[in-house]
XYZ file of C-alpha atoms in Angstrom:
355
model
C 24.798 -5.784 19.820
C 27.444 -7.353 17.796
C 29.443 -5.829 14.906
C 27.793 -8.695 12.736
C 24.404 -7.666 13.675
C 25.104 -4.012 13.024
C 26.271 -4.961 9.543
C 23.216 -6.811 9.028
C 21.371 -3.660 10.149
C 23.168 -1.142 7.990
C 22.454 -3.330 5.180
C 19.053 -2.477 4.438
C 16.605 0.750 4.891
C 13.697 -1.119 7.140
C 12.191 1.398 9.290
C 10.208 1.103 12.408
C 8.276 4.275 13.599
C 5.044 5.238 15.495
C 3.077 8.177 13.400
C 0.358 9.931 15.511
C -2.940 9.839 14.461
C -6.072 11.118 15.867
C -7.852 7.993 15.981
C -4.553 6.309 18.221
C -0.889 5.554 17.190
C 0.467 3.763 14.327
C 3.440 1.529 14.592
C 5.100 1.477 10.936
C 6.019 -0.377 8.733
C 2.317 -1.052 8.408
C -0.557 -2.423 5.632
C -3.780 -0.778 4.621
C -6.352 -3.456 2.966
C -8.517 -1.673 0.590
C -11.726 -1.171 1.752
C -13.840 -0.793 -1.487
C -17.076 0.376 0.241
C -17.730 2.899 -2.443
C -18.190 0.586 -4.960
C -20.821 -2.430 -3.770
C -19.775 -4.495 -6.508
C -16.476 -4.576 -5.454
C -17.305 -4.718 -1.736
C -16.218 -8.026 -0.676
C -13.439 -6.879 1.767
C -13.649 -9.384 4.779
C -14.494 -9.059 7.955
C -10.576 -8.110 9.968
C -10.766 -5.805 12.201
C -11.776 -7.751 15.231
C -10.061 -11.029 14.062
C -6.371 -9.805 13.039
C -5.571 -8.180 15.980
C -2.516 -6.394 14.584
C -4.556 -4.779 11.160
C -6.960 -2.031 12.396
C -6.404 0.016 9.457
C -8.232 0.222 6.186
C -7.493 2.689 2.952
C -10.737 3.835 1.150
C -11.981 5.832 -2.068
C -12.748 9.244 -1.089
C -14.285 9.653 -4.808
C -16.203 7.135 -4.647
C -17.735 7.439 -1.026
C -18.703 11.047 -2.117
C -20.595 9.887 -5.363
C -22.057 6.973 -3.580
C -25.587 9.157 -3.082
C -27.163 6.888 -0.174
C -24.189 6.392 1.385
C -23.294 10.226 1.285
C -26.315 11.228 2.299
C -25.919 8.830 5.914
C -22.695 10.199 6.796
C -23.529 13.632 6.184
C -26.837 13.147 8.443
C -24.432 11.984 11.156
C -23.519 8.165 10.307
C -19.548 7.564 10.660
C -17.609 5.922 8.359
C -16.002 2.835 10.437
C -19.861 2.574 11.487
C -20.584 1.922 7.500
C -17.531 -0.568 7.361
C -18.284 -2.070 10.558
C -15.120 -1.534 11.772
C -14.050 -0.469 15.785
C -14.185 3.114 15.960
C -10.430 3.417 16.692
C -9.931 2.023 13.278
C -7.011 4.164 11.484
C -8.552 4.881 7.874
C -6.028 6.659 4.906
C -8.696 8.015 2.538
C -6.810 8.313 -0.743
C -8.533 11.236 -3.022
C -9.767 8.390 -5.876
C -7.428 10.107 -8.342
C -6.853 6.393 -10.048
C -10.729 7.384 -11.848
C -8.729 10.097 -13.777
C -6.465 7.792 -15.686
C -9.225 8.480 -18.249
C -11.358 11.029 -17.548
C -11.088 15.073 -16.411
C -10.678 15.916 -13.112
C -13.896 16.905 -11.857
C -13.321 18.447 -8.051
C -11.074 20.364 -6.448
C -8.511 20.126 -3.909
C -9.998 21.503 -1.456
C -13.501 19.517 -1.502
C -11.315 16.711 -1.681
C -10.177 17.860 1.698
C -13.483 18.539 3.124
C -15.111 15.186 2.084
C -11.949 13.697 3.761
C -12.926 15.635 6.853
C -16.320 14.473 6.451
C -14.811 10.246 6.914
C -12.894 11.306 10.078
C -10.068 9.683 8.167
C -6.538 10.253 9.844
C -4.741 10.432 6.930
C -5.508 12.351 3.621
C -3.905 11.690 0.164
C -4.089 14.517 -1.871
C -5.777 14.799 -5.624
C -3.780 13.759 -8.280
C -3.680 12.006 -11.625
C -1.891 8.634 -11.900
C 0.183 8.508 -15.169
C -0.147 5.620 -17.764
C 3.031 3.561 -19.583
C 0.710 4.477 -23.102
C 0.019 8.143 -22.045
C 2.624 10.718 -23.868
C 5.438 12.082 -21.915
C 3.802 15.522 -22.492
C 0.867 14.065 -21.236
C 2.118 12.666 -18.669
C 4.474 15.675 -17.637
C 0.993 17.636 -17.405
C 0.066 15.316 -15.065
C 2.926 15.370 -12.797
C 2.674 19.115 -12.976
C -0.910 19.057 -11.490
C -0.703 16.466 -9.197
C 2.100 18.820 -7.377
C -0.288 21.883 -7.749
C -3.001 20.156 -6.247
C -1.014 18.752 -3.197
C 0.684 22.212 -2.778
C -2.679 23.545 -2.608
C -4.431 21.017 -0.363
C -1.222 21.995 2.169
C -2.715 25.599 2.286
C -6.107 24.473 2.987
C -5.266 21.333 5.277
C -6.092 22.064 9.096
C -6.839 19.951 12.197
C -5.182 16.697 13.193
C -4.938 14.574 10.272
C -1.953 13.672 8.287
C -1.672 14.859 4.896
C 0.113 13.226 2.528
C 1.334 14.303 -0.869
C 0.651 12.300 -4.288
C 3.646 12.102 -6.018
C 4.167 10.862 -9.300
C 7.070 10.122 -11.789
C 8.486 7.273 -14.428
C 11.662 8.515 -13.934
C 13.733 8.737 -10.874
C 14.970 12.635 -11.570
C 11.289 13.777 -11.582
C 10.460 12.073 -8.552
C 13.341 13.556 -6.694
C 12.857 17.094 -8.135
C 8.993 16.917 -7.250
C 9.127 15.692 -3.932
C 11.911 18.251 -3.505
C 9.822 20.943 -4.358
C 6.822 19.786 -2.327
C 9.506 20.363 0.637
C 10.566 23.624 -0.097
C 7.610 24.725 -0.487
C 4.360 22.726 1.015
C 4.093 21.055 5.023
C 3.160 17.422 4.595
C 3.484 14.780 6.847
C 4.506 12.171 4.325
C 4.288 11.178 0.649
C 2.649 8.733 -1.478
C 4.328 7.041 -4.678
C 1.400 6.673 -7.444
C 1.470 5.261 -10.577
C 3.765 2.146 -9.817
C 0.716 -0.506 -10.555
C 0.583 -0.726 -14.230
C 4.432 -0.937 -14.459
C 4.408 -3.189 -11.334
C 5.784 -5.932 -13.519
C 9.273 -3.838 -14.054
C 10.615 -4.641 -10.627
C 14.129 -2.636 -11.730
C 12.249 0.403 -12.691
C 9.846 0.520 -10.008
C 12.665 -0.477 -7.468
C 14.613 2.894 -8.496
C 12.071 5.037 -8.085
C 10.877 4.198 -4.441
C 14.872 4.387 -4.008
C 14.995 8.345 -5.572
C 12.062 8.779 -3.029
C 13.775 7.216 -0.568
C 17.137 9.316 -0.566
C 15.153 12.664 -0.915
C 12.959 12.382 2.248
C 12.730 10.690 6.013
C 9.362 11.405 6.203
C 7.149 8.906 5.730
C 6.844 7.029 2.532
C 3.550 5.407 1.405
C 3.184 3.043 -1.879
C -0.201 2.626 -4.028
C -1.417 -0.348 -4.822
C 2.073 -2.410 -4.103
C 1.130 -4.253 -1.414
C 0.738 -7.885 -2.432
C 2.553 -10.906 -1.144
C 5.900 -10.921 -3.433
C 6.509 -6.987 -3.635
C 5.727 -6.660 0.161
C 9.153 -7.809 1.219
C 10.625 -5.950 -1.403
C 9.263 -2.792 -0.107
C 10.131 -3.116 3.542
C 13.768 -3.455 2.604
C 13.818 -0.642 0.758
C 12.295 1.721 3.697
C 8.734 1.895 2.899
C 6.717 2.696 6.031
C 3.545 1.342 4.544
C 1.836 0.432 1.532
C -1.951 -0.738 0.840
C -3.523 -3.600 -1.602
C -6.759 -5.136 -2.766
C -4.377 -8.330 -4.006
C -6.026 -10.235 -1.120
C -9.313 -9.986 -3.033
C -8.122 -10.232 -6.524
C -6.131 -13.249 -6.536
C -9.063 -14.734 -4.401
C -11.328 -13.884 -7.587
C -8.707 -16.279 -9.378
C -8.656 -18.609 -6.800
C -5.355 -18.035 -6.122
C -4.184 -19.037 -2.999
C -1.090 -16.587 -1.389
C 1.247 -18.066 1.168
C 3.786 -16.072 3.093
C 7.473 -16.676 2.340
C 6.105 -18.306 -1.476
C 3.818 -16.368 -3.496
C 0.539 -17.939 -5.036
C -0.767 -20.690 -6.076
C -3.811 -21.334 -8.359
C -6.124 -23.772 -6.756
C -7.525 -25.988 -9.139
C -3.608 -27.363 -10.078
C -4.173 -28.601 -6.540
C -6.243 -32.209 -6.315
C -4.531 -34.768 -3.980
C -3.762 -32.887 -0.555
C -6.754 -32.865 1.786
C -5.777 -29.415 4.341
C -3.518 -26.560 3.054
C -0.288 -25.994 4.497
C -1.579 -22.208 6.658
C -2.295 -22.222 10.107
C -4.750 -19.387 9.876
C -8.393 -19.149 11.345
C -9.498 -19.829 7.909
C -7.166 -23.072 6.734
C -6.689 -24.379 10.245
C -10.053 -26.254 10.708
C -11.131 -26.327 6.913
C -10.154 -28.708 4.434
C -9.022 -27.782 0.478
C -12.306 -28.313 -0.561
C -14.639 -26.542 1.015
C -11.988 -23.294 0.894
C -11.502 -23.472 -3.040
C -15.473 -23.121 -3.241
C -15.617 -20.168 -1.295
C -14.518 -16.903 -2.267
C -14.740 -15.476 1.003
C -13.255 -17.734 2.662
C -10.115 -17.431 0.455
C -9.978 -13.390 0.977
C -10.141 -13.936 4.319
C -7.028 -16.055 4.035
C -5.075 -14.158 1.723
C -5.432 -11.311 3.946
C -3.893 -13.266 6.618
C -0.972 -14.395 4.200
C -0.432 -10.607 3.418
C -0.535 -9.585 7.427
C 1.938 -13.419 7.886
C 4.264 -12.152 5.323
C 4.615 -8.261 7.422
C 4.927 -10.491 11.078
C 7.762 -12.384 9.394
C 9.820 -9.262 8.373
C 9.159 -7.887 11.538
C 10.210 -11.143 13.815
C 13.375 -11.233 11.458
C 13.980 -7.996 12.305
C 13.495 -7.958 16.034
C 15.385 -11.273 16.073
C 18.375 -9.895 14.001
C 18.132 -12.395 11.590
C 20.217 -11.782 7.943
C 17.304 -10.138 6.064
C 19.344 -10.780 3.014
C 19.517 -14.116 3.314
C 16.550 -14.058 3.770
C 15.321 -12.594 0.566
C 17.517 -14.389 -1.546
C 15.787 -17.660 -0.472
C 12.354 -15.675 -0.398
C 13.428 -14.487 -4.097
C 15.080 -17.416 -5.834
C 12.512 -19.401 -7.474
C 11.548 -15.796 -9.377
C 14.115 -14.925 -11.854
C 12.353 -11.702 -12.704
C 12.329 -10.668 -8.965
C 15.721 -12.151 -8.626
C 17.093 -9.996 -10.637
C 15.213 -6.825 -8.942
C 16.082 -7.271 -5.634
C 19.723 -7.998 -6.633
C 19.767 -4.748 -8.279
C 18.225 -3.206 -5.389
C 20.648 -4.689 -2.855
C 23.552 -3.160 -4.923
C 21.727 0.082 -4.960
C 20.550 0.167 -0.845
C 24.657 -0.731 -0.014
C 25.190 2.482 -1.633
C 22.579 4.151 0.391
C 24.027 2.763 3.800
């Protein structure tokens, strides 16, 4: 390998890794769609699993499986999970502990039935309980919360057993708290990895968000997960700055706005499009179809956002493997964007210090 390509290595925090799972291993950096199947109005993830060869993993709601009372009542009289999803059994599912319901409510379970109903999915990793923070909450509020998110996760480490990985909530709006909690959780918990919460609903601050998964990233080489970050524009974003996976429902979201993702872009609404008769994707969905009978169909438009998502991860990654200049990269990925411009210039500044 070349100096040059060494320098274009060094340059960012990309990681590539295999976790160990019980349901197979996991080649990082990696996706989880949302899988939703908690909530049947919201359960419109596509079929993937047997048509993206390279996605067979799915994040769900342990909340709201366990309050789903039919549902329940299946899997605890012997149903499986990935049998309710109809996904392959070697699916790998992350079964996050539904703590984004307590944004406005009490917490209303405990650690360690968290862990049991997690247990009860065969899911091979486990996020522990926790309570997201809100931008309108009061930092004393908010401070609480932080404070029993790393209770919880300290005690689901006491009570976790068996194969699965456990990973700790974290959350923070600062980057001194989320270096101070996650050291904590080292000193004194066993986790496999952690999870940065609370980053949607300030999603739009790319500097602020940036510098937090940055704090996280200095303080730990364990894995690092991201909530709810996973869409087509931060998704590049992330991967340079080390994230070793991250999980999203954009896919069906911007679908419910008929907005059409495409890797290397961003989105587009569809009904500003009139004159072109086939979009410009290759996938299953867009190869064979023309605009109009795609912008009609919902499904068929998660189906291809999903695709754009798992396009825009197979890019990185052939960059990568190719040792392309990921920076140039993302400054032509970034420059129509002023706001994430500006972001991932900061960031660059910031990950040259890391290196």
């Amino acid at each position: 390998m070349s100096l040059a390509s060494l320098s274009k290595r060094a340059a960012m925090l990309y990681r590539h890794r295999t976790l160990k799972t019980p349901h197979g291993p996991l080649e990082t950096p990696v996706l989880f769609p949302v899988r939703n199947i908690g909530k049947r109005s919201s359960d419109n993830t596509p079929e993937y699993a047997d048509s993206i060869p390279d996605l067979r993993t799915a994040m769900v709601n342990t909340r709201a499986i366990r309050q789903r009372g039919p549902q329940w009542d299946r899997l605890l009289e012997g149903a499986t999970i990935r049998e309710e999803m109809g996904v392959p059994s070697k699916t790998i599912l992350y079964a996050d502990s539904g703590g984004f319901d307590y944004r406005s409510k009490e917490v209303d379970t405990t650690p360690k039935q968290v862990l049991e109903t997690q247990r009860q999915l065969d899911a091979d990793i486990y996020g522990t309980l926790d309570r997201p923070l809100s931008p309108e909450n009061r930092a004393v509020e908010n401070q609480q919360r932080i404070e029993e998110s790393t209770t919880y996760a300290l005690q689901a480490s006491d009570a976790h057993e068996g194969e699965a990985l456990l990973f700790a909530s974290v959350h923070g709006h600062d980057p001194k708290t989320i270096r101070n909690t996650l050291r904590y959780l080292e000193r004194k918990g066993d986790f496999d990895g952690y999870a940065l919460g609370s980053l949607v609903p300030i999603r739009t601050d790319y500097k602020k968000v940036t510098k937090l998964i940055l704090s996280a990233r200095r303080v730990t080489d364990k894995h690092l997960h991201v909530y709810g970050l996973g869409g087509i524009v931060y998704q590049p974003l992330l991967l340079y700055l080390g994230v070793d996976s991250f999980d999203s429902s954009a896919f069906i979201r911007s679908a419910g706005n008929r907005n059409y993702l495409v890797p290397g872009f961003g989105g587009t609404e569809l009904h500003s499009i009139e004159e072109l008769e086939h979009l410009p994707c290759s996938c299953p969905v867009c190869c064979s179809r023309p605009l109009s009978t795609i912008r009609k169909d919902r499904n068929l438009l998660t189906q291809h956002n999903l695709w754009s998502l798992v396009t825009e991860l197979r890019r990185f990654r052939y960059m990568v493997a190719g040792d392309y200049d990921i920076e140039a990269y993302l400054d032509l990925r970034f420059e129509h964007n002023e706001v994430t411009q500006r972001a991932y210039q900061m960031a660059k500044q910031q990950v040259r210090r890391f290196t």
